[in-house]
């Protein structure tokens, strides 16, 4: 045992005792007692004032303080309080006072013991030194543990910091109001984004971030219930428009008292994975060679088209197109050229379709087309024919021309099936039939549809030929003043003199003319023919009455209609006052805003405009008053029934009344009997037209009803 290693049996060895005492004699007594009790191994430090004592305590280690309450710079308990604040070692108050209650007061202020100055014996001091010794050991032990704990804390903080720095994830805490603090700010710099902007600084609800899985409402419920959450996916759109996908997990945090203090969690950037998934999804839905949708996506689009058609009460169609002799191209020119051809075919197919339709590649040389919306299921035939026609032009294969044909199978909803699977099967079967029959052709799944399609196509071919061969003529029906029964005008009605079918009525071919676009050529012909006829009659010296021609909806939508008509009138030297235009109420109301523009243009060209078949088109009355119209023609179904059905009679009366109020002329169509005439006259209808006054007849025949001039 060395002298530097104090033994507990020798109280006070190595201890440092501070004696705060201004009285030198008292200090000596205390000093001597300490020296005796510690057998010279203890050190005594002396202070005469509190200031001095505090300086020593700040710079030296002290294990025990003997303190006199009254020193020059401090008195009473204040002395004890000030020293107490500067050390943790035991403080012994040594006092000459003997006031009752002093002991309690001093003990309350943190003194360990109160000694009377007269009782400062070595024995007492030895006991106190032993106490200080014990206290010192505890202190040293505590300090050691604290140091270790502090070191441990420092190390774990450093570990946390370096891990959060290295991690590609964001660590965060949220307070009870769920506002964020980011614990890994270094990551922001590396990821090129401010976490506060990307994850939001306030809560989970902010503009830039939307949930990628689940809904905010669900997530909010989790947060409100203070439950942990795992892998909550979010999308954040950066300022440059790129998207960042995050996956966040968090758990609630509670303090020692069990109070909820917020969430702690981590968010991972999963953009790379998400992009890869999207890419895979793209691969799963698109064909690699042509970039067109593959069979999977086709099926999806067809399902969608069917659902939509069902809702709207319309048709939808699917075509299967198989290239004829594609194998030959592959065998003679190689697969690269074959692939090139497939791309070109895909492009050509797309060019035949509308934007909402889908062109897909479903096999080697097989393509499929979804026609999203069909007015009539048989109209799918028109699309099939359009595709076959588009294949008439050669394909350019690296400078070489190749002629390719296709065989097409057609299936239509709802006729051939009510779901994607059955429609695709039907189209497939139909395609094989097309191949067997002659190639470069199309075939419907059902015989009935085939027959209808065939006659429709035949009609189109015949109509085209009718234009070329001049098979159209005009018949004229007189329009009379109902009061005098005098002819005051005529309506020109189109007739088709078909080589085999004889006279074909307009309602059988006008829709086909509209569908094929031939209506423009034929419509122009009608106006020109009427003008020609008028000028012929004028040259023959007849007193001509105005002629009304009918315009179809498609013609009416033509932007340059007024110019076309104006030119035709000028060419034949006819005054615009001699030409009237009839537009059905339904085509007028299809796009009322555009109709206003078009009508004004026609009106400026000096033409009179009648609304045909009035009463059938659900006119918006507010529009009607704003349209520059001259005449309403009451539809013949109402006129015909006016004398037998009260409802029709009411409609006829109402239209007459309204026309008068709006200052329009009113013409009753389809007058067939004397009773009709009487009814109309009685209710003030000014003009009429119908079999009763004359059927539509050829130009030569109607001329006999005109008077000579002069
Ligand atoms: P619309 O313009 O309402 O023509 C009147 C139709 O009623 C004519 O039929 C006419 O023959 C018929 N009609 C006239 N009086 C009577 C009658 O007393 N009783 C009965 N039952 N019918 C009568 P049409 O010639 O068959 O024409 C039918 C429709 O075809 C026309 O109806 C018109 O919408 C359209 N149309 C005729 N020619 C042309 C044309 O050149 N271009 C266009 N876009 N459409 C035309
Ligand atoms: Mg008409
Ligand atoms: Mg009519």
XYZ file of C-alpha atoms and ligand atoms in Angstrom:
758
model
C 0.000 0.000 0.000
C 1.557 3.253 -1.095
C 1.083 6.576 0.583
C -0.648 7.953 -2.488
C -3.283 5.234 -2.287
C -5.390 6.353 0.637
C -6.792 3.732 2.932
C -10.308 4.066 4.226
C -8.969 3.246 7.714
C -7.159 6.541 7.611
C -9.935 9.019 7.272
C -9.277 11.976 5.042
C -6.161 10.689 3.295
C -5.711 12.715 0.100
C -8.804 14.736 0.851
C -8.951 18.481 0.272
C -10.867 20.444 2.829
C -11.938 24.059 2.334
C -12.215 26.101 5.494
C -14.217 29.317 5.037
C -13.471 31.248 8.196
C -12.470 34.920 8.634
C -11.403 34.473 12.209
C -7.781 33.360 12.163
C -7.951 31.606 15.524
C -11.043 29.647 14.632
C -9.433 28.774 11.327
C -6.376 27.466 13.124
C -8.515 25.277 15.365
C -10.292 23.788 12.354
C -7.050 23.360 10.463
C -5.442 21.565 13.376
C -8.436 19.275 13.845
C -8.337 18.285 10.168
C -4.592 17.677 10.288
C -4.969 15.522 13.336
C -7.904 13.502 12.014
C -6.328 12.970 8.605
C -2.898 12.244 10.020
C -1.369 14.816 7.774
C -2.585 13.284 4.527
C -5.334 15.839 4.019
C -4.883 19.303 2.624
C -6.613 22.323 4.042
C -7.484 25.272 1.809
C -8.350 28.482 3.511
C -10.736 31.217 2.450
C -11.731 34.301 4.372
C -14.547 35.460 2.138
C -17.232 33.817 0.035
C -15.740 35.297 -3.127
C -12.427 33.650 -2.283
C -14.174 30.370 -1.463
C -16.010 30.385 -4.763
C -12.764 31.006 -6.648
C -11.165 27.984 -4.964
C -14.168 25.797 -5.639
C -14.055 26.787 -9.276
C -10.426 25.942 -9.767
C -9.668 23.210 -7.206
C -11.097 19.877 -6.210
C -12.634 20.116 -2.781
C -14.074 17.192 -0.832
C -15.394 18.877 2.267
C -16.278 22.429 3.230
C -16.208 23.791 6.793
C -18.179 26.980 6.620
C -18.647 29.895 8.965
C -21.961 31.600 8.255
C -20.715 35.080 8.993
C -17.783 36.247 6.907
C -16.931 39.793 5.792
C -18.741 39.576 2.437
C -21.713 37.459 3.474
C -23.897 36.758 6.433
C -26.132 33.960 7.596
C -27.865 31.500 5.321
C -26.875 33.511 2.234
C -23.300 32.313 2.788
C -24.393 28.700 2.844
C -26.649 29.180 -0.208
C -23.901 30.732 -2.289
C -21.363 28.025 -1.498
C -23.963 25.273 -1.900
C -24.517 26.505 -5.442
C -20.863 25.994 -6.305
C -20.114 22.459 -5.065
C -21.629 19.067 -4.585
C -19.414 17.988 -1.667
C -20.750 17.918 1.948
C -20.869 21.318 3.668
C -20.508 21.512 7.430
C -21.721 24.717 9.025
C -19.457 25.735 11.942
C -21.044 28.414 14.054
C -20.719 30.216 17.351
C -24.415 31.106 17.343
C -26.841 29.144 19.405
C -30.174 30.404 18.188
C -33.080 27.929 18.256
C -34.174 26.764 14.796
C -30.814 27.536 13.263
C -29.985 23.855 12.784
C -33.209 23.125 10.885
C -32.733 26.193 8.751
C -29.198 25.234 7.792
C -30.170 21.629 7.101
C -32.991 22.871 4.905
C -30.506 24.954 2.950
C -28.453 21.860 2.218
C -25.920 21.767 5.057
C -24.860 18.279 5.987
C -24.212 18.996 9.644
C -24.133 21.927 12.079
C -21.236 22.016 14.519
C -20.649 24.358 17.360
C -17.310 26.050 17.255
C -16.420 24.683 20.665
C -17.068 21.093 19.527
C -14.548 20.924 16.682
C -12.785 17.888 18.125
C -10.579 15.543 16.079
C -13.059 12.744 16.518
C -15.884 14.675 14.956
C -13.659 15.825 12.159
C -12.459 12.240 11.537
C -16.088 11.111 11.181
C -16.763 13.951 8.769
C -13.667 13.139 6.763
C -14.850 9.565 6.423
C -18.169 10.833 5.190
C -16.447 13.059 2.650
C -14.362 10.080 1.621
C -17.500 8.011 0.897
C -19.044 10.912 -0.914
C -15.923 11.309 -3.047
C -16.011 7.664 -4.100
C -19.670 7.841 -5.087
C -18.934 11.021 -7.002
C -16.033 9.473 -8.861
C -18.111 6.449 -9.681
C -20.923 8.620 -10.971
C -18.577 10.736 -13.024
C -17.086 7.628 -14.561
C -20.467 6.236 -15.523
C -21.538 9.589 -16.878
C -18.414 9.807 -19.013
C -19.051 6.368 -20.447
C -22.683 7.224 -21.116
C -21.742 10.491 -22.765
C -19.167 8.756 -24.929
C -21.708 6.105 -25.870
C -24.206 8.801 -26.821
C -21.635 10.653 -28.890
C -20.692 7.470 -30.709
C -24.279 6.470 -31.452
C -25.056 9.954 -32.700
C -22.087 9.803 -35.024
C -23.176 6.360 -36.189
C -26.703 7.650 -36.846
C -25.389 10.693 -38.676
C -23.082 8.746 -40.956
C -25.733 6.163 -41.713
C -28.369 8.768 -42.500
C -25.825 10.570 -44.638
C -24.949 7.418 -46.544
C -28.498 6.220 -46.876
C -30.541 7.036 -49.913
C -33.535 7.307 -47.622
C -34.917 10.283 -45.747
C -35.263 10.032 -42.025
C -37.742 12.326 -40.425
C -39.701 13.123 -37.334
C -43.078 14.702 -37.068
C -44.316 16.591 -34.068
C -47.762 16.118 -32.595
C -49.179 18.436 -35.285
C -47.431 16.197 -37.842
C -45.031 18.893 -39.026
C -41.773 17.508 -40.340
C -38.173 17.771 -39.241
C -35.682 16.117 -41.579
C -32.883 14.224 -39.902
C -30.807 13.613 -43.008
C -30.379 16.966 -44.663
C -27.264 15.876 -46.574
C -29.368 13.669 -48.757
C -31.315 16.626 -50.072
C -28.198 17.975 -51.756
C -27.376 14.645 -53.368
C -30.892 13.936 -54.613
C -31.216 17.425 -56.036
C -34.227 18.293 -54.021
C -35.255 19.995 -50.876
C -36.990 17.388 -48.747
C -39.353 20.031 -47.476
C -40.482 20.593 -51.045
C -40.520 16.975 -52.043
C -42.034 15.448 -48.949
C -43.705 18.616 -47.876
C -42.771 20.695 -44.894
C -46.023 20.724 -43.084
C -47.989 17.534 -43.191
C -48.726 14.689 -45.527
C -51.207 16.803 -47.388
C -49.587 19.232 -49.737
C -50.051 20.085 -53.362
C -46.978 18.510 -54.873
C -47.397 15.077 -53.412
C -50.224 12.694 -54.166
C -50.694 9.160 -52.943
C -49.674 6.479 -55.422
C -51.359 3.696 -53.537
C -54.380 3.924 -51.355
C -56.043 7.225 -50.782
C -55.246 10.198 -48.579
C -58.442 9.526 -46.724
C -57.209 6.023 -45.803
C -53.812 7.305 -44.822
C -55.279 10.095 -42.752
C -57.369 7.544 -40.882
C -54.165 5.659 -40.023
C -52.508 8.845 -38.777
C -55.515 9.876 -36.776
C -55.592 6.476 -35.124
C -51.846 6.924 -34.445
C -51.085 3.595 -36.002
C -47.816 2.622 -37.582
C -47.830 2.588 -41.389
C -45.684 0.700 -43.865
C -44.769 1.432 -47.473
C -47.213 4.226 -48.090
C -46.481 5.214 -51.696
C -46.537 8.797 -52.876
C -45.775 10.643 -56.074
C -44.133 14.027 -55.993
C -43.762 16.123 -59.116
C -40.584 18.145 -59.209
C -40.442 21.687 -60.540
C -39.005 20.371 -63.836
C -41.990 18.065 -64.247
C -40.160 14.806 -63.510
C -41.888 12.486 -61.109
C -40.453 11.165 -57.898
C -41.965 8.099 -56.271
C -41.572 7.670 -52.512
C -42.400 4.904 -50.160
C -42.791 5.943 -46.526
C -43.027 4.034 -43.290
C -43.497 5.502 -39.862
C -44.442 4.736 -36.313
C -45.956 6.831 -33.550
C -43.703 8.117 -30.765
C -44.775 8.560 -27.129
C -42.877 10.354 -24.344
C -42.114 8.945 -20.883
C -45.513 10.056 -19.638
C -47.184 8.114 -22.446
C -48.162 11.279 -24.367
C -48.183 11.063 -28.195
C -45.409 13.316 -29.507
C -45.620 12.595 -33.237
C -44.264 10.155 -35.785
C -40.793 8.982 -36.639
C -40.092 7.379 -39.968
C -38.252 6.989 -43.185
C -39.082 7.665 -46.812
C -37.363 5.851 -49.669
C -36.999 7.071 -53.186
C -38.475 4.250 -55.277
C -38.530 6.145 -58.562
C -36.097 3.810 -60.295
C -38.162 0.765 -59.396
C -41.417 2.451 -60.350
C -40.019 3.523 -63.705
C -38.821 -0.007 -64.319
C -42.269 -1.304 -63.470
C -43.848 1.156 -65.878
C -41.423 0.080 -68.557
C -42.357 -3.533 -67.919
C -46.028 -2.666 -68.091
C -45.350 -0.945 -71.407
C -43.565 -4.069 -72.652
C -46.477 -6.156 -71.462
C -48.954 -4.086 -73.438
C -47.140 -3.085 -76.609
C -45.596 -4.892 -79.503
C -41.832 -4.376 -79.746
C -41.607 -4.322 -83.551
C -44.376 -1.877 -84.422
C -44.900 -0.121 -81.096
C -48.607 -0.845 -81.490
C -50.742 -2.197 -78.634
C -50.495 -5.965 -78.304
C -53.254 -8.474 -77.727
C -53.519 -7.670 -74.001
C -54.101 -4.006 -74.553
C -56.370 -4.716 -77.508
C -58.579 -6.775 -75.262
C -58.675 -3.989 -72.693
C -59.546 -1.358 -75.295
C -62.215 -3.571 -76.800
C -63.792 -4.111 -73.376
C -63.801 -0.375 -72.915
C -65.308 0.281 -76.361
C -68.059 -2.261 -75.723
C -68.912 -0.752 -72.345
C -69.069 2.694 -73.864
C -71.159 1.591 -76.845
C -73.549 -0.112 -74.463
C -73.970 3.053 -72.442
C -74.617 5.175 -75.499
C -76.770 2.650 -77.290
C -74.338 2.559 -80.192
C -72.285 -0.085 -81.987
C -68.627 -1.063 -81.825
C -66.582 -3.289 -84.064
C -63.447 -5.320 -84.256
C -61.554 -6.228 -87.415
C -58.941 -8.934 -87.771
C -56.597 -8.254 -90.683
C -54.182 -10.892 -91.873
C -51.650 -9.972 -94.543
C -51.857 -12.168 -97.624
C -48.604 -13.974 -98.489
C -46.541 -12.146 -95.899
C -44.347 -15.225 -95.608
C -43.186 -14.589 -99.155
C -41.827 -11.143 -98.178
C -39.977 -12.629 -95.226
C -38.538 -15.474 -97.302
C -37.400 -13.367 -100.244
C -36.283 -10.154 -98.529
C -35.369 -11.320 -95.028
C -36.825 -10.635 -91.633
C -35.585 -7.045 -91.357
C -37.546 -6.077 -94.415
C -40.471 -8.098 -93.083
C -40.374 -6.092 -89.863
C -40.177 -2.871 -91.828
C -43.268 -3.867 -93.744
C -45.134 -4.602 -90.502
C -44.326 -1.098 -89.264
C -45.594 0.426 -92.516
C -48.768 -1.654 -92.398
C -49.373 -0.511 -88.824
C -49.020 3.110 -89.913
C -51.335 2.668 -92.851
C -53.961 1.011 -90.684
C -53.778 3.839 -88.201
C -54.211 6.380 -90.969
C -57.544 4.713 -91.829
C -58.852 4.999 -88.297
C -60.117 7.726 -86.044
C -58.215 8.819 -82.971
C -60.369 6.851 -80.537
C -59.915 3.626 -82.455
C -57.169 1.140 -81.641
C -54.832 -0.583 -84.059
C -53.016 -3.545 -82.514
C -50.623 -6.217 -83.662
C -51.816 -9.544 -82.389
C -49.540 -12.038 -84.115
C -46.888 -12.467 -86.825
C -48.732 -10.821 -89.684
C -52.015 -10.335 -87.897
C -53.419 -6.978 -86.945
C -56.611 -6.111 -85.170
C -58.585 -2.917 -85.095
C -61.131 -1.762 -82.541
C -63.705 0.622 -83.956
C -64.760 2.498 -80.867
C -68.036 3.958 -82.015
C -70.350 2.899 -84.825
C -73.664 4.540 -85.650
C -74.802 1.194 -87.087
C -72.980 -2.111 -86.631
C -72.892 -2.670 -90.416
C -70.807 0.487 -90.770
C -67.828 -1.663 -89.779
C -67.920 -2.769 -93.426
C -67.076 0.764 -94.519
C -63.976 0.753 -92.340
C -62.933 -2.665 -93.652
C -63.349 -1.469 -97.218
C -61.402 1.692 -96.465
C -58.516 -0.441 -95.192
C -58.569 -2.688 -98.260
C -58.617 0.427 -100.480
C -55.666 1.902 -98.613
C -53.681 -1.262 -99.408
C -54.116 -0.600 -103.124
C -51.097 1.723 -103.077
C -47.734 -0.068 -102.970
C -45.537 -0.194 -99.840
C -42.055 1.229 -100.120
C -39.600 -1.411 -98.898
C -36.187 0.222 -99.045
C -36.807 1.720 -102.467
C -38.600 -1.368 -103.814
C -42.331 -1.298 -104.302
C -44.306 -4.135 -102.776
C -47.990 -4.769 -103.227
C -49.582 -6.343 -100.198
C -53.191 -7.271 -99.659
C -55.032 -8.287 -96.556
C -57.932 -10.506 -95.612
C -60.186 -9.004 -93.025
C -62.673 -10.574 -90.644
C -65.296 -8.295 -89.132
C -67.349 -8.721 -85.982
C -69.629 -6.099 -84.555
C -71.185 -5.387 -81.223
C -73.969 -6.080 -80.404
C -74.861 -8.326 -83.385
C -72.013 -10.847 -83.063
C -71.282 -10.861 -79.356
C -71.532 -8.888 -76.173
C -67.961 -9.223 -74.863
C -64.419 -8.846 -76.102
C -63.627 -12.559 -76.150
C -66.537 -13.600 -78.290
C -66.103 -10.680 -80.666
C -62.431 -11.474 -81.170
C -63.270 -15.120 -81.843
C -65.940 -14.124 -84.364
C -63.575 -11.740 -86.112
C -60.954 -14.482 -86.261
C -63.369 -16.990 -87.781
C -64.596 -14.366 -90.225
C -61.013 -13.605 -91.233
C -60.406 -17.260 -92.168
C -63.551 -17.180 -94.253
C -62.301 -14.066 -96.022
C -58.999 -15.843 -96.738
C -60.760 -18.916 -98.091
C -63.139 -16.973 -100.259
C -60.714 -14.851 -102.240
C -58.164 -12.927 -100.137
C -57.977 -9.123 -100.416
C -61.520 -9.048 -99.151
C -63.444 -8.796 -95.936
C -66.050 -10.994 -94.395
C -68.549 -10.477 -91.574
C -69.110 -13.186 -89.030
C -72.798 -13.623 -89.804
C -74.313 -14.244 -93.229
C -76.992 -11.649 -92.630
C -74.426 -8.934 -91.902
C -72.447 -10.045 -94.943
C -75.494 -9.624 -97.123
C -76.237 -6.211 -95.680
C -72.624 -5.134 -96.050
C -72.560 -6.365 -99.618
C -75.667 -4.453 -100.577
C -74.370 -1.366 -98.828
C -71.102 -1.531 -100.696
C -72.978 -2.215 -103.889
C -75.062 0.884 -103.247
C -71.900 2.926 -102.765
C -70.400 1.637 -105.992
C -73.674 2.264 -107.836
C -73.941 5.803 -106.446
C -70.428 6.609 -107.535
C -71.303 5.393 -110.984
C -74.609 7.299 -110.919
C -72.699 10.564 -110.545
C -70.433 9.673 -113.471
C -73.264 8.458 -115.671
C -75.631 11.333 -114.885
C -78.397 9.120 -113.508
C -79.750 11.840 -111.211
C -82.598 14.155 -112.149
C -84.777 16.654 -110.336
C -88.511 16.517 -109.978
C -90.475 19.578 -109.005
C -93.424 19.819 -106.638
C -95.599 22.933 -106.657
C -96.032 25.108 -103.609
C -99.280 27.083 -103.524
C -100.889 30.046 -101.845
C -103.584 28.326 -99.768
C -106.042 31.174 -100.165
C -105.893 31.368 -103.960
C -104.366 27.938 -104.730
C -102.049 29.746 -107.102
C -98.549 28.230 -107.584
C -96.057 30.483 -105.854
C -93.007 28.264 -105.840
C -91.589 24.780 -106.281
C -89.483 22.307 -104.362
C -86.789 20.465 -106.303
C -86.591 16.817 -105.205
C -83.778 14.522 -106.200
C -84.505 11.354 -108.180
C -82.146 8.528 -109.073
C -82.929 6.695 -112.284
C -81.201 3.377 -111.579
C -80.517 1.127 -114.604
C -82.069 -1.975 -112.967
C -83.969 -0.757 -109.958
C -85.817 2.030 -111.740
C -86.626 5.221 -109.829
C -84.956 5.049 -106.375
C -86.480 7.364 -103.696
C -84.071 9.815 -102.033
C -84.468 8.465 -98.503
C -82.891 5.190 -99.698
C -79.702 6.736 -100.953
C -79.204 10.137 -99.312
C -77.781 8.626 -96.068
C -75.300 6.613 -98.201
C -74.308 9.775 -100.072
C -73.681 11.450 -96.734
C -71.607 8.545 -95.387
C -69.421 8.326 -98.469
C -68.946 12.066 -98.803
C -70.490 11.985 -102.288
C -73.191 14.313 -100.982
C -71.045 17.351 -101.757
C -70.706 16.512 -105.431
C -74.375 15.541 -105.703
C -75.510 18.539 -103.643
C -73.604 20.906 -105.910
C -75.140 19.146 -108.870
C -78.655 19.718 -107.453
C -78.112 23.460 -107.028
C -76.515 23.711 -110.466
C -79.339 21.693 -112.075
C -81.992 23.888 -110.430
C -80.200 27.039 -111.629
C -79.841 25.613 -115.126
C -83.545 24.769 -115.174
C -84.537 28.222 -113.985
C -82.470 29.915 -116.648
C -83.904 27.570 -119.284
C -87.455 28.483 -118.226
C -86.577 32.138 -118.236
C -85.156 31.860 -121.749
C -88.347 30.083 -122.804
C -90.269 33.161 -121.628
C -91.990 31.547 -118.660
C -92.902 33.348 -115.470
C -90.754 31.437 -113.013
C -91.466 30.998 -109.359
C -88.686 30.473 -106.775
C -87.289 26.948 -106.498
C -86.400 25.410 -103.143
C -83.566 22.883 -102.902
C -82.853 20.647 -99.939
C -79.507 20.678 -98.139
C -78.288 17.724 -96.108
C -76.745 18.161 -92.680
C -73.259 17.547 -94.009
C -73.667 20.110 -96.780
C -74.962 22.633 -94.312
C -71.829 22.283 -92.201
C -69.606 23.067 -95.170
C -67.685 26.271 -94.428
C -67.686 27.674 -97.961
C -71.348 26.844 -98.673
C -72.396 30.447 -99.283
C -69.571 30.976 -101.765
C -70.295 27.760 -103.639
C -73.985 28.660 -104.046
C -73.210 32.222 -104.927
C -70.845 31.054 -107.670
C -73.399 28.632 -109.113
C -76.074 31.358 -109.180
C -73.694 33.739 -110.909
C -72.665 31.110 -113.460
C -76.260 30.678 -114.569
C -77.258 34.297 -114.215
C -79.943 33.546 -111.613
C -81.080 36.038 -108.986
C -80.645 34.760 -105.436
C -84.309 35.651 -104.867
C -85.235 32.684 -107.057
C -83.426 30.100 -104.913
C -84.549 28.925 -101.521
C -82.700 26.526 -99.260
C -84.413 23.926 -97.096
C -82.580 22.709 -94.037
C -84.106 20.140 -91.733
C -84.776 21.230 -88.214
C -82.543 18.459 -86.811
C -79.460 19.511 -88.789
C -80.079 23.110 -87.791
C -80.145 22.191 -84.123
C -77.180 19.780 -84.255
C -74.821 22.715 -83.711
C -76.936 25.841 -83.192
C -73.967 28.193 -82.711
C -72.396 27.185 -85.997
C -75.824 27.305 -87.639
C -76.176 30.995 -86.735
C -72.893 31.815 -88.446
C -73.746 29.755 -91.527
C -77.259 31.175 -91.835
C -76.028 34.735 -91.665
C -73.548 34.060 -94.443
C -76.300 32.552 -96.624
C -78.680 35.338 -95.797
C -76.090 37.888 -96.806
C -75.793 36.129 -100.149
C -79.504 37.007 -100.577
C -80.962 33.514 -100.111
C -84.176 32.595 -98.339
C -83.965 29.765 -95.823
C -86.748 27.374 -94.761
C -86.705 25.004 -91.827
C -87.841 21.672 -93.238
C -89.745 18.976 -91.334
C -90.453 21.448 -88.552
C -91.811 19.883 -85.382
C -89.549 16.836 -85.456
C -86.245 18.350 -84.390
C -86.798 19.623 -80.858
C -85.864 23.211 -81.631
C -84.573 25.372 -78.909
C -87.037 28.221 -79.157
C -84.537 30.744 -77.863
C -82.240 29.911 -80.770
C -85.083 29.948 -83.242
C -85.843 33.599 -82.520
C -82.210 34.511 -83.178
C -81.892 32.694 -86.500
C -82.284 34.655 -89.752
C -84.932 32.329 -91.195
C -87.729 33.074 -93.605
C -90.015 30.040 -93.478
C -91.119 27.124 -91.282
C -92.330 24.030 -93.119
C -94.633 21.985 -90.891
C -93.714 18.313 -91.171
C -96.182 16.266 -93.154
C -96.894 13.755 -90.376
C -98.585 16.513 -88.340
C -100.434 17.970 -91.326
C -101.619 14.534 -92.363
C -102.976 13.722 -88.924
C -104.263 17.223 -88.130
C -107.829 16.410 -89.141
C -107.989 13.173 -87.182
C -105.698 13.538 -84.161
C -106.146 16.379 -81.671
C -102.459 16.323 -80.666
C -101.272 16.839 -84.241
C -103.928 19.499 -84.752
C -102.612 21.314 -81.695
C -99.033 21.164 -82.965
C -100.028 22.503 -86.384
C -101.983 25.351 -84.811
C -99.128 26.143 -82.483
C -96.510 26.240 -85.262
C -98.721 28.509 -87.367
C -99.221 30.807 -84.431
C -95.542 30.857 -83.519
C -94.465 31.494 -87.143
C -96.784 34.468 -87.296
C -95.418 35.911 -84.073
C -91.818 35.447 -85.211
C -92.692 36.897 -88.593
C -91.857 33.741 -90.531
C -93.791 32.386 -93.515
C -95.375 29.042 -92.807
C -95.781 26.189 -95.290
C -97.785 23.037 -94.582
C -96.267 19.936 -96.188
C -98.073 16.759 -97.226
C -101.528 18.220 -97.901
C -103.496 15.337 -99.389
C -107.184 16.159 -98.899
C -109.711 18.961 -99.081
C -110.170 18.586 -95.310
C -106.455 19.334 -94.772
C -106.831 22.463 -96.854
C -109.891 23.584 -94.933
C -108.238 23.012 -91.558
C -105.111 24.933 -92.557
C -107.037 27.834 -94.058
C -109.164 28.051 -90.931
C -106.048 28.423 -88.788
C -104.364 30.960 -90.952
C -101.659 28.893 -92.695
C -100.541 30.872 -95.736
C -98.879 28.302 -97.971
C -99.054 24.607 -98.678
C -97.597 21.739 -100.599
C -98.746 18.177 -101.129
C -100.224 15.568 -103.463
C -103.517 17.438 -103.300
C -101.922 20.282 -105.292
C -99.538 18.162 -107.285
C -96.954 15.412 -106.920
C -93.284 15.987 -107.701
C -93.059 15.806 -111.503
C -90.329 16.268 -114.152
C -89.344 19.755 -115.224
C -91.196 19.611 -118.581
C -94.412 18.658 -116.802
C -94.275 21.431 -114.213
C -93.546 23.998 -116.926
C -97.091 23.565 -118.198
C -98.340 25.058 -114.915
C -96.381 28.258 -115.388
C -97.730 31.307 -117.125
C -96.010 32.986 -120.042
C -94.494 36.342 -119.390
C -95.936 39.515 -120.754
P -88.709 16.802 -97.855
O -87.712 17.872 -98.172
O -89.532 16.978 -96.661
O -89.555 16.630 -99.125
C -90.886 16.334 -99.127
C -91.127 14.902 -99.314
O -92.511 14.630 -99.121
C -90.837 14.422 -100.743
O -90.431 13.103 -100.698
C -92.196 14.504 -101.352
O -92.345 13.667 -102.476
C -93.044 14.054 -100.231
N -94.412 14.553 -100.345
C -94.820 15.739 -100.841
N -96.143 15.852 -100.721
C -96.596 14.727 -100.119
C -97.872 14.278 -99.720
O -98.916 14.910 -99.905
N -97.949 13.087 -99.077
C -96.830 12.335 -98.869
N -96.924 11.184 -98.258
N -95.600 12.742 -99.245
C -95.509 13.931 -99.881
P -89.184 12.594 -101.456
O -89.049 13.214 -102.783
O -89.182 11.123 -101.341
O -87.989 13.171 -100.584
C -87.794 12.735 -99.323
C -86.767 13.548 -98.638
O -85.495 13.393 -99.260
C -87.015 15.036 -98.669
O -87.935 15.406 -97.723
C -85.672 15.591 -98.429
O -85.405 15.629 -97.047
C -84.777 14.576 -99.055
N -84.327 15.082 -100.368
C -84.978 15.119 -101.543
N -84.204 15.698 -102.463
C -83.073 16.071 -101.867
C -81.874 16.730 -102.313
O -81.716 17.144 -103.460
N -80.874 16.898 -101.397
C -81.034 16.496 -100.136
N -80.011 16.691 -99.284
N -82.125 15.883 -99.673
C -83.150 15.674 -100.545
Mg -87.742 19.702 -98.394
Mg -90.175 18.094 -95.495
